[in-house]
C-alpha cells in the first residue's frame, strides 16, 4: 500500500504553533495556551483519524485482476482465479450464441388463445386465465410504439397487425466495466465492507449499432419511443434463457433478471455461481480437513472455498461506440484482448469526440425522443410540439458510455499517479479515498440502489476533482475525503440554496413569485460541471467540445425565435434538468426532472441525472455533518462519541440508514394510484404531476412526484422528505432480528439486503415476489412498482420518510397568494382542492387559505384513525392530516374516493402514543384523555399553593400580640421566600399524572359518582420551601432537624386555623406531619412539603473533621435540595422547548417498568438520556443546509433514539454528558473524562455502571449564584475560568443501576429496537409493536423465582409485563361506547383506587375524609426485600402493574465460603466436595421461605425456577461425564 503523504493542514498547525511568541501577561498567556491546546488537539485528532482509516483500508480493500498477471498474485485475493475462470466460461457461452430472430414472445409469461399462439413456458405458472391481451404478461416491461402496435387492437387500421420481429446475429462483445475493470480495482471491497453483501462484478454485453451493418442489432430510429430499451430487454431475456439452460447450469449457476441502477425500464442479468472451488479439490477428498471459518476468508481466500459464495456477476447491456480513428480502431478488438493488460486504455475520452448510431443532435437534452404513438416526422421541428425528454436521452447515452466511462476513470488514475510508462501499483490515494467515501455512503444508505450513488458516480466526481486539481496528487486520503465532502456539500447542485428563499412558506404566508421567475433564479445559481479532457481545463473543454459546437450551429440554423432557448449546451442542460419545484404551494410544477449535472468531456452524458432532489439534499446534509465531525466541531461526549476517536466511528462505523433517519414513516399503497397512461396523442390530464411520464417512466414519475407534491404541500413543516429505496434499508437481512446469524446475509441474490428486484429465470431459487410476477401488455393496465422489492409478498407501497420541524409543523393556516396572482392562485387551488377557500384575515387580505383546525368538510379527508389529545406534540403537528389529504386528492383513484374505498394512510407506530396519551376524536372525550392538560392542572395548582404559602407567611402587624408585634397568618417565624417544585408531575414527566381527588379538595370528574377511592395511587407531589435568611437558626445539627420539624408542624397548624377562620375549601383531607415532611391535600392533589435549610448545608461544610455520617448527610441534602431543584429546572426547560420530549420520557419510563426494572434505573436517569437526545444538535452551527442532527419531532422517533442510546452507548468507556445550555466548558469536559478514566481504572470495571453527568454534578454546586449557603443573603459567583479544579461525579446514577441491570437493560433495548424496526419495515399491522413493552414467556424462565402478588394489591393490569393492554377503540361489549386508549383505561383504574379501599358516596352524607396520601404496598415490600436480601438476589418488578415480583440469585452469593458464626444466617454446610475455607453455602430454600414469610400478606404463590442447589457427589460425576 502506498504510504500516506504529509498532511498540509497539520503542517500549517505546527508552523503556527512554532511561531507563537511568549505572552507577557496572564490573560495573553491563557489565550495562547488555549490556542496551543486547540492546535494540539486538532493535530492529535487528525493523526488518529489517519491511523484508523489506514487500518480500515487494509481490511476493506479487495483486488481481483481480470488478466491475472504474475505481478498481481501476491496482493490479490486467492480466489481471484475462480473469478477469471468463471468469466472465461461465461464468455465462451456468450460467444457461442446462435443467430436468430427475436420478438416480444421471448419475454412472454402468460398468453391467451386470442393473442396469437403464445405458449406457456415450462416451469412457469399460468398467472391469469381468460382471453384477451389484458391477461398477457411479460417478464420485462415492454412499452415501445412498435410493440403496442403489434398487439391485437393496437393499430387503428382494420388489417391484421404484423408481429414485431428483429434479427440478432448472435455476436456480442464482453467487456469488464466498473470497479472490476478499473486500475487496481478502484472501489472494489470485500463483503464485510460492502454491507454484508458479496461484491458484484460488472461486465458489459455490447452489441453493434448502425445502418448498413449485417451484425447491427439496433439501427435507424430505434432510439425513439422505447424501441431500443425493448430490444435490449428482449435480448436480455433471450440470453438469460440461454445461460440458465441445464447444460450451462453447473458453470454459470443461477440467473436472475434485475434492474440497471434501479431503472425499471432497463434490465440486467445477475449471475450467481453455484459453487466456487479451488484447485485443491483435484487432490482427492482424503486431504480435505475441517477447519474453523475465519473472517479473513473474504479477503485473502483460504484453503477451503467450496460452497461459499464469493461474488456475483452482473451483465449490463449496451451498444458499442463507433470508432473514429485508426489509433482507436485497434482498441479492444476482441473479447480476449479486452482483458490483456490492466490499464491498457486508450485516450478515447480525451479526443472529446463522440460517434454512435444515434445522431448526435438527438442526444441534446432538449430533444424529445419519446413522443409516444404519434406519427413521427423526419424533421426535428416536431420536438417543439413535445416536452423534452432529458432523462430518456441520458438513459440512451448511458448505454453508449459503458466502456468509455471505465476508460475515463482508469486513464485519470494512470495519468495522475503512474504516468504513461509506469506500472500500476495495487493502491493509490484515489483508491483509498474512493473506498472511504463508499463506506461512508453505504453506512448512510446513500450507495448502491435506486436514486443513490454508485461506486462509478463517486469515482467520476473524484475524477473531476483530480482533473481540476481541487484534490492534489500529494494529498492524503483523509484530505481528499474532506475535499470531496466540502465540494459535495457546498456546490449548489439544485440552484435552490438562495433562489427558493423567496418561495419558502413561512408562517403560513405565500410570497408573490411566479414559476418563471423562480426557474430563472434556480438556473442562474445552479452548478453544472464538466469533467476536463486530458490536458485541458474545464473552460477549454467546454469551449472546444464538438457536441457544444454542434449545438450552437443547430441553434443558429433553427427557425425557432423563442428567446427562452439557451444559447449554449451547458445552459441547455441546466434548463432541462431544472424545474420550478419548491416548498411553496402557490408555484405550479407538474414534472420532477430536477437533477444535478456532471458531464463527461464529450458533453453527451450527465452522470448524475438519476439522482433526485431529495437525495441531493440528504447527501449534502450528511456531507456537511461529516465536515463538522472531521474538524472537531461536534462537542465531545455526544451521542456515539468516543473521545478523540469519535470522528472515525461516526464517519465509518455507525449506521444511520433510512429506518433511523426520520421522524415519521408513511406507507402509500400503490394499488390506488391512478393508472396514468402516458401523454401520447396529446391527451391532456388535469393533474399536478405526471407530465414527465414519457421522460422518467411511470414508476419513477410516481416516486418523484410523491416526494415533490408532499414537499410543496408541507412546506417548512418538514426539513426532509425521502422515499425508501433499494440500498437504503437495514444492512442486516430485512425483517429479521439482530440476534439471528448474518453470516449468509446477502450471499444469495434473492436475499440481498438491498431489497433489489431479482426475478429468477428458471430453476433459480424462490419464486418472484407478488409485485414482480409480470408486466401487463397494456401500459395503463398496471399499478406503479415501488423502488424496492416488497417483503413477505405484501401489497406494494411507497414508504416515505419525513423529518419534521417541531416549530413550524403546528401551523394551522396555509395562506394562498394575493388575488392578483392568477397563476399562483390556480396552482394553490390545484394543489389543495376544494378545501382552499376564500377567507378574510385581520390584515384585510382576502385570499384563499386552508385552515386545519376546523371540522373537516365532507369532501375532505375522512379521519378514520384515532386522534390523540397531544397530536400536535406527539405526531409532529398537523403533518399527518396534510399527508392524508394530499395522498387522497392526488394519488388515489377518484372512483375509489367516491365509493369510500380509498385506503387511509397514517404514520407507522402512531398508536404507540396511546400508552401515554388519550384519544380526543370521540364525541365526548374523557376528562382523563389529555395528559398534557392533566399536567397543566397540577402545575396550576402548584402555582396557586406557592402563592398562598408566600403571601400568608409574610409577617404583618398583629395588635393582639402587642404593640407593633408582627406575625404571619400561618404563624411562621420566618417568611417563605421560594416554593420550588421537585416532582416529575410538575415537569411533564409523570407517566400517570395526578388526578384531582374529591376528598382532597378536588372536583368530581363524573366518572363514577357512587364510589370514590380512599387512597391516592402513587406518590404525593413533592415540593420544597425555602425560608428567608436569618441568624435565628440553631447552630447544632440535631437542633437544626428539630427546627425544620417545628416549622412543618407550625405550617400544618396555620393551615388548619386558616381553614376554620377563612373557610378554605381548596384545602381538604388529612394533614400528616412527620419529622422530615408534611402531607396535605390541596385542590384535589396530595402534596408533600419538605424544608430546604441552606444554613444546614453551610454548617455541614464548615466542619473541620466531618465524620462519615456527616459527609453522607451533606451529600444527601445537596442531592435532594440543590441538585434536585436544578435537575427539575433543566428537564422542565427541555420538555417546554421540545413538546414531544416529555411524552418520550414517559414512554421510556413505561418501557423500563414493563421490563420489570422499576426503581433499578432512576427516573432522573431516563429523563437525562431523553434530554441528551433532544439537545444533542449542532448548537451554534449555522449553515444553509438542513442539519442531520435535529431533535426528533415525534414520540416514535424520540423513543427509537432512547433505545438506541441505551443499547449502543459505550457505558464502560465513556460518560454521557448532558448539557442542554452549554454550561459545561471544554475545560470541564476534559476534567470529566480524566476523572472518569481514573474511576474506571485499568480494567474498566469500577465506579458507577451508568455514568451520566449533568451541569449540577460537581462539588460546590451549592455555592452557585443565588444560593444562600455562603453568608446571609450573599451570593458567590461560580468560577468559570477553570482555575479551580472541580470534581465531577454522577448524582442519580452513582449507585443505580447495577452492572447486571444495565447489561440487561441494554440487551432489552436492542431487542426492542430491532422489533420496532421490523414493525416499521414490514408494516405495523395491528398492535404487534406491543411486544416491545412486555416480557415474553421465554424471558420469564430466565429468572430464578417468580412471586405472584395477590390481586387486591394490583389496581390495574393495563401495564402488565406479560399481557399489556394495547387496544385503541370502543369497547367490544358496547358498540356505543367512546373510543379510549390504554392510557385512559389505566388512569381510570388508578383514579378508582384499590377495590377494598373504595368508599361509597351518599347524596346527603359527608364521608370521613381519612384518605391515604400515598398507597403503594408492593413498592414497600420490594424495598424491604432489597434491603434485607439484596446481597443474595436481585429483585425485579413493574411499579405500574406489580402482579409479579421476579428474582435472580447473585452468583457471588452462591459460592461456597468459610464458616463464620457471626455470618451463619441463611447458610448451610456443603455436603460434598469440601475444600479449604469452603465449608458453607447459601441456603436458597431458607431464603425462599424467609421471602415468602416477609410477603405472606401480599403474595399468593411462589414458583421456583432455579433453586441453585449445589450438586451432590454423584450428580457432579454425571455432569463431568
mmCIF file with all atom_site columns, N, CA, C and O in Angstrom, residues 330-368:
data_model
loop_
_atom_site.group_PDB
_atom_site.id
_atom_site.type_symbol
_atom_site.label_atom_id
_atom_site.label_alt_id
_atom_site.label_comp_id
_atom_site.label_asym_id
_atom_site.label_entity_id
_atom_site.label_seq_id
_atom_site.pdbx_PDB_ins_code
_atom_site.Cartn_x
_atom_site.Cartn_y
_atom_site.Cartn_z
_atom_site.occupancy
_atom_site.B_iso_or_equiv
_atom_site.pdbx_formal_charge
_atom_site.auth_seq_id
_atom_site.auth_comp_id
_atom_site.auth_asym_id
_atom_site.auth_atom_id
_atom_site.pdbx_PDB_model_num
ATOM 1   N N  . UNK A 1 330 ? -8.096  -0.101  -33.160 1.00 0.00 ? 330 UNK A N  1
ATOM 2   C CA . UNK A 1 330 ? -7.473  -1.338  -32.710 1.00 0.00 ? 330 UNK A CA 1
ATOM 3   C C  . UNK A 1 330 ? -7.653  -1.572  -31.218 1.00 0.00 ? 330 UNK A C  1
ATOM 4   O O  . UNK A 1 330 ? -7.110  -2.526  -30.673 1.00 0.00 ? 330 UNK A O  1
ATOM 5   N N  . UNK A 1 331 ? -8.343  -0.707  -30.580 1.00 0.00 ? 331 UNK A N  1
ATOM 6   C CA . UNK A 1 331 ? -8.525  -0.805  -29.126 1.00 0.00 ? 331 UNK A CA 1
ATOM 7   C C  . UNK A 1 331 ? -9.635  -1.800  -28.825 1.00 0.00 ? 331 UNK A C  1
ATOM 8   O O  . UNK A 1 331 ? -10.758 -1.661  -29.309 1.00 0.00 ? 331 UNK A O  1
ATOM 9   N N  . UNK A 1 332 ? -9.350  -2.844  -28.066 1.00 0.00 ? 332 UNK A N  1
ATOM 10  C CA . UNK A 1 332 ? -10.332 -3.867  -27.699 1.00 0.00 ? 332 UNK A CA 1
ATOM 11  C C  . UNK A 1 332 ? -10.922 -4.524  -28.946 1.00 0.00 ? 332 UNK A C  1
ATOM 12  O O  . UNK A 1 332 ? -12.110 -4.425  -29.226 1.00 0.00 ? 332 UNK A O  1
ATOM 13  N N  . UNK A 1 333 ? -10.062 -5.184  -29.720 1.00 0.00 ? 333 UNK A N  1
ATOM 14  C CA . UNK A 1 333 ? -10.551 -5.790  -30.946 1.00 0.00 ? 333 UNK A CA 1
ATOM 15  C C  . UNK A 1 333 ? -11.450 -6.990  -30.675 1.00 0.00 ? 333 UNK A C  1
ATOM 16  O O  . UNK A 1 333 ? -12.403 -7.239  -31.385 1.00 0.00 ? 333 UNK A O  1
ATOM 17  N N  . UNK A 1 334 ? -11.127 -7.797  -29.659 1.00 0.00 ? 334 UNK A N  1
ATOM 18  C CA . UNK A 1 334 ? -11.932 -8.973  -29.382 1.00 0.00 ? 334 UNK A CA 1
ATOM 19  C C  . UNK A 1 334 ? -12.049 -9.152  -27.880 1.00 0.00 ? 334 UNK A C  1
ATOM 20  O O  . UNK A 1 334 ? -11.479 -8.411  -27.099 1.00 0.00 ? 334 UNK A O  1
ATOM 21  N N  . UNK A 1 335 ? -12.749 -10.199 -27.494 1.00 0.00 ? 335 UNK A N  1
ATOM 22  C CA . UNK A 1 335 ? -13.032 -10.417 -26.082 1.00 0.00 ? 335 UNK A CA 1
ATOM 23  C C  . UNK A 1 335 ? -11.771 -10.703 -25.299 1.00 0.00 ? 335 UNK A C  1
ATOM 24  O O  . UNK A 1 335 ? -11.624 -10.269 -24.170 1.00 0.00 ? 335 UNK A O  1
ATOM 25  N N  . UNK A 1 336 ? -10.844 -11.452 -25.905 1.00 0.00 ? 336 UNK A N  1
ATOM 26  C CA . UNK A 1 336 ? -9.647  -11.812 -25.160 1.00 0.00 ? 336 UNK A CA 1
ATOM 27  C C  . UNK A 1 336 ? -8.734  -10.620 -24.990 1.00 0.00 ? 336 UNK A C  1
ATOM 28  O O  . UNK A 1 336 ? -8.139  -10.412 -23.942 1.00 0.00 ? 336 UNK A O  1
ATOM 29  N N  . UNK A 1 337 ? -8.601  -9.803  -26.057 1.00 0.00 ? 337 UNK A N  1
ATOM 30  C CA . UNK A 1 337 ? -7.707  -8.648  -25.971 1.00 0.00 ? 337 UNK A CA 1
ATOM 31  C C  . UNK A 1 337 ? -8.224  -7.613  -24.997 1.00 0.00 ? 337 UNK A C  1
ATOM 32  O O  . UNK A 1 337 ? -7.459  -6.810  -24.483 1.00 0.00 ? 337 UNK A O  1
ATOM 33  N N  . UNK A 1 338 ? -9.515  -7.611  -24.736 1.00 0.00 ? 338 UNK A N  1
ATOM 34  C CA . UNK A 1 338 ? -10.069 -6.596  -23.844 1.00 0.00 ? 338 UNK A CA 1
ATOM 35  C C  . UNK A 1 338 ? -9.622  -6.781  -22.419 1.00 0.00 ? 338 UNK A C  1
ATOM 36  O O  . UNK A 1 338 ? -9.779  -5.904  -21.614 1.00 0.00 ? 338 UNK A O  1
ATOM 37  N N  . UNK A 1 339 ? -9.074  -7.918  -22.079 1.00 0.00 ? 339 UNK A N  1
ATOM 38  C CA . UNK A 1 339 ? -8.641  -8.169  -20.705 1.00 0.00 ? 339 UNK A CA 1
ATOM 39  C C  . UNK A 1 339 ? -7.166  -8.528  -20.662 1.00 0.00 ? 339 UNK A C  1
ATOM 40  O O  . UNK A 1 339 ? -6.702  -9.176  -19.734 1.00 0.00 ? 339 UNK A O  1
ATOM 41  N N  . UNK A 1 340 ? -6.381  -8.086  -21.680 1.00 0.00 ? 340 UNK A N  1
ATOM 42  C CA . UNK A 1 340 ? -4.969  -8.458  -21.724 1.00 0.00 ? 340 UNK A CA 1
ATOM 43  C C  . UNK A 1 340 ? -4.197  -7.817  -20.599 1.00 0.00 ? 340 UNK A C  1
ATOM 44  O O  . UNK A 1 340 ? -3.593  -8.481  -19.780 1.00 0.00 ? 340 UNK A O  1
ATOM 45  N N  . UNK A 1 341 ? -4.177  -6.516  -20.558 1.00 0.00 ? 341 UNK A N  1
ATOM 46  C CA . UNK A 1 341 ? -3.379  -5.803  -19.555 1.00 0.00 ? 341 UNK A CA 1
ATOM 47  C C  . UNK A 1 341 ? -4.242  -4.757  -18.901 1.00 0.00 ? 341 UNK A C  1
ATOM 48  O O  . UNK A 1 341 ? -4.972  -4.029  -19.582 1.00 0.00 ? 341 UNK A O  1
ATOM 49  N N  . UNK A 1 342 ? -4.125  -4.684  -17.599 1.00 0.00 ? 342 UNK A N  1
ATOM 50  C CA . UNK A 1 342 ? -4.876  -3.675  -16.859 1.00 0.00 ? 342 UNK A CA 1
ATOM 51  C C  . UNK A 1 342 ? -4.227  -2.320  -17.054 1.00 0.00 ? 342 UNK A C  1
ATOM 52  O O  . UNK A 1 342 ? -3.024  -2.155  -16.881 1.00 0.00 ? 342 UNK A O  1
ATOM 53  N N  . UNK A 1 343 ? -5.036  -1.371  -17.451 1.00 0.00 ? 343 UNK A N  1
ATOM 54  C CA . UNK A 1 343 ? -4.508  -0.033  -17.680 1.00 0.00 ? 343 UNK A CA 1
ATOM 55  C C  . UNK A 1 343 ? -4.205  0.244   -19.132 1.00 0.00 ? 343 UNK A C  1
ATOM 56  O O  . UNK A 1 343 ? -3.757  1.325   -19.470 1.00 0.00 ? 343 UNK A O  1
ATOM 57  N N  . UNK A 1 344 ? -4.426  -0.726  -20.005 1.00 0.00 ? 344 UNK A N  1
ATOM 58  C CA . UNK A 1 344 ? -4.158  -0.507  -21.425 1.00 0.00 ? 344 UNK A CA 1
ATOM 59  C C  . UNK A 1 344 ? -5.370  0.130   -22.070 1.00 0.00 ? 344 UNK A C  1
ATOM 60  O O  . UNK A 1 344 ? -6.018  -0.427  -22.929 1.00 0.00 ? 344 UNK A O  1
ATOM 61  N N  . UNK A 1 345 ? -5.681  1.321   -21.609 1.00 0.00 ? 345 UNK A N  1
ATOM 62  C CA . UNK A 1 345 ? -6.842  2.038   -22.113 1.00 0.00 ? 345 UNK A CA 1
ATOM 63  C C  . UNK A 1 345 ? -6.372  3.171   -23.007 1.00 0.00 ? 345 UNK A C  1
ATOM 64  O O  . UNK A 1 345 ? -5.402  3.866   -22.710 1.00 0.00 ? 345 UNK A O  1
ATOM 65  N N  . UNK A 1 346 ? -7.084  3.376   -24.067 1.00 0.00 ? 346 UNK A N  1
ATOM 66  C CA . UNK A 1 346 ? -6.717  4.445   -24.974 1.00 0.00 ? 346 UNK A CA 1
ATOM 67  C C  . UNK A 1 346 ? -7.205  5.783   -24.491 1.00 0.00 ? 346 UNK A C  1
ATOM 68  O O  . UNK A 1 346 ? -7.760  5.931   -23.416 1.00 0.00 ? 346 UNK A O  1
ATOM 69  N N  . UNK A 1 347 ? -7.023  6.797   -25.294 1.00 0.00 ? 347 UNK A N  1
ATOM 70  C CA . UNK A 1 347 ? -7.426  8.162   -24.953 1.00 0.00 ? 347 UNK A CA 1
ATOM 71  C C  . UNK A 1 347 ? -8.704  8.538   -25.689 1.00 0.00 ? 347 UNK A C  1
ATOM 72  O O  . UNK A 1 347 ? -8.820  9.590   -26.283 1.00 0.00 ? 347 UNK A O  1
ATOM 73  N N  . UNK A 1 348 ? -9.648  7.593   -25.621 1.00 0.00 ? 348 UNK A N  1
ATOM 74  C CA . UNK A 1 348 ? -10.879 7.811   -26.369 1.00 0.00 ? 348 UNK A CA 1
ATOM 75  C C  . UNK A 1 348 ? -11.634 9.015   -25.867 1.00 0.00 ? 348 UNK A C  1
ATOM 76  O O  . UNK A 1 348 ? -12.152 9.808   -26.645 1.00 0.00 ? 348 UNK A O  1
ATOM 77  N N  . UNK A 1 349 ? -11.697 9.192   -24.542 1.00 0.00 ? 349 UNK A N  1
ATOM 78  C CA . UNK A 1 349 ? -12.447 10.316  -23.991 1.00 0.00 ? 349 UNK A CA 1
ATOM 79  C C  . UNK A 1 349 ? -11.740 11.636  -24.220 1.00 0.00 ? 349 UNK A C  1
ATOM 80  O O  . UNK A 1 349 ? -12.363 12.670  -24.316 1.00 0.00 ? 349 UNK A O  1
ATOM 81  N N  . UNK A 1 350 ? -10.416 11.583  -24.278 1.00 0.00 ? 350 UNK A N  1
ATOM 82  C CA . UNK A 1 350 ? -9.681  12.835  -24.339 1.00 0.00 ? 350 UNK A CA 1
ATOM 83  C C  . UNK A 1 350 ? -9.791  13.503  -25.696 1.00 0.00 ? 350 UNK A C  1
ATOM 84  O O  . UNK A 1 350 ? -9.421  14.649  -25.860 1.00 0.00 ? 350 UNK A O  1
ATOM 85  N N  . UNK A 1 351 ? -10.256 12.802  -26.721 1.00 0.00 ? 351 UNK A N  1
ATOM 86  C CA . UNK A 1 351 ? -10.435 13.441  -28.026 1.00 0.00 ? 351 UNK A CA 1
ATOM 87  C C  . UNK A 1 351 ? -11.657 14.350  -28.031 1.00 0.00 ? 351 UNK A C  1
ATOM 88  O O  . UNK A 1 351 ? -11.822 15.137  -28.958 1.00 0.00 ? 351 UNK A O  1
ATOM 89  N N  . UNK A 1 352 ? -12.515 14.230  -27.002 1.00 0.00 ? 352 UNK A N  1
ATOM 90  C CA . UNK A 1 352 ? -13.769 14.981  -26.917 1.00 0.00 ? 352 UNK A CA 1
ATOM 91  C C  . UNK A 1 352 ? -14.677 14.729  -28.105 1.00 0.00 ? 352 UNK A C  1
ATOM 92  O O  . UNK A 1 352 ? -15.579 15.508  -28.381 1.00 0.00 ? 352 UNK A O  1
ATOM 93  N N  . UNK A 1 353 ? -14.437 13.664  -28.823 1.00 0.00 ? 353 UNK A N  1
ATOM 94  C CA . UNK A 1 353 ? -15.273 13.341  -29.957 1.00 0.00 ? 353 UNK A CA 1
ATOM 95  C C  . UNK A 1 353 ? -16.182 12.191  -29.602 1.00 0.00 ? 353 UNK A C  1
ATOM 96  O O  . UNK A 1 353 ? -15.814 11.330  -28.788 1.00 0.00 ? 353 UNK A O  1
ATOM 97  N N  . UNK A 1 354 ? -17.328 12.156  -30.194 1.00 0.00 ? 354 UNK A N  1
ATOM 98  C CA . UNK A 1 354 ? -18.293 11.124  -29.872 1.00 0.00 ? 354 UNK A CA 1
ATOM 99  C C  . UNK A 1 354 ? -19.039 10.756  -31.137 1.00 0.00 ? 354 UNK A C  1
ATOM 100 O O  . UNK A 1 354 ? -19.564 11.614  -31.843 1.00 0.00 ? 354 UNK A O  1
ATOM 101 N N  . UNK A 1 355 ? -19.067 9.448   -31.457 1.00 0.00 ? 355 UNK A N  1
ATOM 102 C CA . UNK A 1 355 ? -19.801 8.951   -32.611 1.00 0.00 ? 355 UNK A CA 1
ATOM 103 C C  . UNK A 1 355 ? -20.582 7.718   -32.210 1.00 0.00 ? 355 UNK A C  1
ATOM 104 O O  . UNK A 1 355 ? -20.078 6.877   -31.456 1.00 0.00 ? 355 UNK A O  1
ATOM 105 N N  . UNK A 1 356 ? -21.798 7.621   -32.704 1.00 0.00 ? 356 UNK A N  1
ATOM 106 C CA . UNK A 1 356 ? -22.624 6.453   -32.408 1.00 0.00 ? 356 UNK A CA 1
ATOM 107 C C  . UNK A 1 356 ? -23.661 6.321   -33.498 1.00 0.00 ? 356 UNK A C  1
ATOM 108 O O  . UNK A 1 356 ? -23.753 7.144   -34.412 1.00 0.00 ? 356 UNK A O  1
ATOM 109 N N  . UNK A 1 357 ? -24.444 5.278   -33.374 1.00 0.00 ? 357 UNK A N  1
ATOM 110 C CA . UNK A 1 357 ? -25.516 5.054   -34.353 1.00 0.00 ? 357 UNK A CA 1
ATOM 111 C C  . UNK A 1 357 ? -26.657 6.031   -34.176 1.00 0.00 ? 357 UNK A C  1
ATOM 112 O O  . UNK A 1 357 ? -27.512 6.169   -35.052 1.00 0.00 ? 357 UNK A O  1
ATOM 113 N N  . UNK A 1 358 ? -26.678 6.744   -33.043 1.00 0.00 ? 358 UNK A N  1
ATOM 114 C CA . UNK A 1 358 ? -27.701 7.763   -32.805 1.00 0.00 ? 358 UNK A CA 1
ATOM 115 C C  . UNK A 1 358 ? -27.169 9.097   -33.305 1.00 0.00 ? 358 UNK A C  1
ATOM 116 O O  . UNK A 1 358 ? -26.039 9.480   -32.989 1.00 0.00 ? 358 UNK A O  1
ATOM 117 N N  . UNK A 1 359 ? -27.923 9.850   -34.076 1.00 0.00 ? 359 UNK A N  1
ATOM 118 C CA . UNK A 1 359 ? -27.468 11.195  -34.464 1.00 0.00 ? 359 UNK A CA 1
ATOM 119 C C  . UNK A 1 359 ? -27.156 12.024  -33.214 1.00 0.00 ? 359 UNK A C  1
ATOM 120 O O  . UNK A 1 359 ? -27.927 12.027  -32.256 1.00 0.00 ? 359 UNK A O  1
ATOM 121 N N  . UNK A 1 360 ? -26.037 12.705  -33.247 1.00 0.00 ? 360 UNK A N  1
ATOM 122 C CA . UNK A 1 360 ? -25.589 13.389  -32.036 1.00 0.00 ? 360 UNK A CA 1
ATOM 123 C C  . UNK A 1 360 ? -26.568 14.479  -31.613 1.00 0.00 ? 360 UNK A C  1
ATOM 124 O O  . UNK A 1 360 ? -26.671 14.805  -30.427 1.00 0.00 ? 360 UNK A O  1
ATOM 125 N N  . UNK A 1 361 ? -27.299 15.047  -32.551 1.00 0.00 ? 361 UNK A N  1
ATOM 126 C CA . UNK A 1 361 ? -28.258 16.079  -32.169 1.00 0.00 ? 361 UNK A CA 1
ATOM 127 C C  . UNK A 1 361 ? -29.422 15.501  -31.384 1.00 0.00 ? 361 UNK A C  1
ATOM 128 O O  . UNK A 1 361 ? -30.080 16.215  -30.624 1.00 0.00 ? 361 UNK A O  1
ATOM 129 N N  . UNK A 1 362 ? -29.692 14.186  -31.545 1.00 0.00 ? 362 UNK A N  1
ATOM 130 C CA . UNK A 1 362 ? -30.789 13.570  -30.799 1.00 0.00 ? 362 UNK A CA 1
ATOM 131 C C  . UNK A 1 362 ? -30.424 13.356  -29.340 1.00 0.00 ? 362 UNK A C  1
ATOM 132 O O  . UNK A 1 362 ? -31.294 13.011  -28.530 1.00 0.00 ? 362 UNK A O  1
ATOM 133 N N  . UNK A 1 363 ? -29.155 13.545  -28.982 1.00 0.00 ? 363 UNK A N  1
ATOM 134 C CA . UNK A 1 363 ? -28.726 13.404  -27.599 1.00 0.00 ? 363 UNK A CA 1
ATOM 135 C C  . UNK A 1 363 ? -28.718 14.727  -26.852 1.00 0.00 ? 363 UNK A C  1
ATOM 136 O O  . UNK A 1 363 ? -28.349 14.769  -25.681 1.00 0.00 ? 363 UNK A O  1
ATOM 137 N N  . UNK A 1 364 ? -29.083 15.823  -27.532 1.00 0.00 ? 364 UNK A N  1
ATOM 138 C CA . UNK A 1 364 ? -29.246 17.081  -26.812 1.00 0.00 ? 364 UNK A CA 1
ATOM 139 C C  . UNK A 1 364 ? -30.344 16.909  -25.755 1.00 0.00 ? 364 UNK A C  1
ATOM 140 O O  . UNK A 1 364 ? -31.368 16.266  -26.020 1.00 0.00 ? 364 UNK A O  1
ATOM 141 N N  . UNK A 1 365 ? -30.186 17.473  -24.579 1.00 0.00 ? 365 UNK A N  1
ATOM 142 C CA . UNK A 1 365 ? -31.197 17.256  -23.536 1.00 0.00 ? 365 UNK A CA 1
ATOM 143 C C  . UNK A 1 365 ? -32.556 17.859  -23.848 1.00 0.00 ? 365 UNK A C  1
ATOM 144 O O  . UNK A 1 365 ? -33.563 17.437  -23.265 1.00 0.00 ? 365 UNK A O  1
ATOM 145 N N  . UNK A 1 366 ? -32.635 18.821  -24.771 1.00 0.00 ? 366 UNK A N  1
ATOM 146 C CA . UNK A 1 366 ? -33.930 19.432  -25.073 1.00 0.00 ? 366 UNK A CA 1
ATOM 147 C C  . UNK A 1 366 ? -34.668 18.740  -26.207 1.00 0.00 ? 366 UNK A C  1
ATOM 148 O O  . UNK A 1 366 ? -35.697 19.217  -26.655 1.00 0.00 ? 366 UNK A O  1
ATOM 149 N N  . UNK A 1 367 ? -34.157 17.590  -26.666 1.00 0.00 ? 367 UNK A N  1
ATOM 150 C CA . UNK A 1 367 ? -34.827 16.840  -27.708 1.00 0.00 ? 367 UNK A CA 1
ATOM 151 C C  . UNK A 1 367 ? -35.864 15.898  -27.092 1.00 0.00 ? 367 UNK A C  1
ATOM 152 O O  . UNK A 1 367 ? -35.714 15.434  -25.968 1.00 0.00 ? 367 UNK A O  1
ATOM 153 N N  . UNK A 1 368 ? -36.902 15.626  -27.851 1.00 0.00 ? 368 UNK A N  1
ATOM 154 C CA . UNK A 1 368 ? -37.965 14.724  -27.416 1.00 0.00 ? 368 UNK A CA 1
ATOM 155 C C  . UNK A 1 368 ? -37.852 13.448  -28.220 1.00 0.00 ? 368 UNK A C  1
ATOM 156 O O  . UNK A 1 368 ? -38.269 13.381  -29.378 1.00 0.00 ? 368 UNK A O  1
#
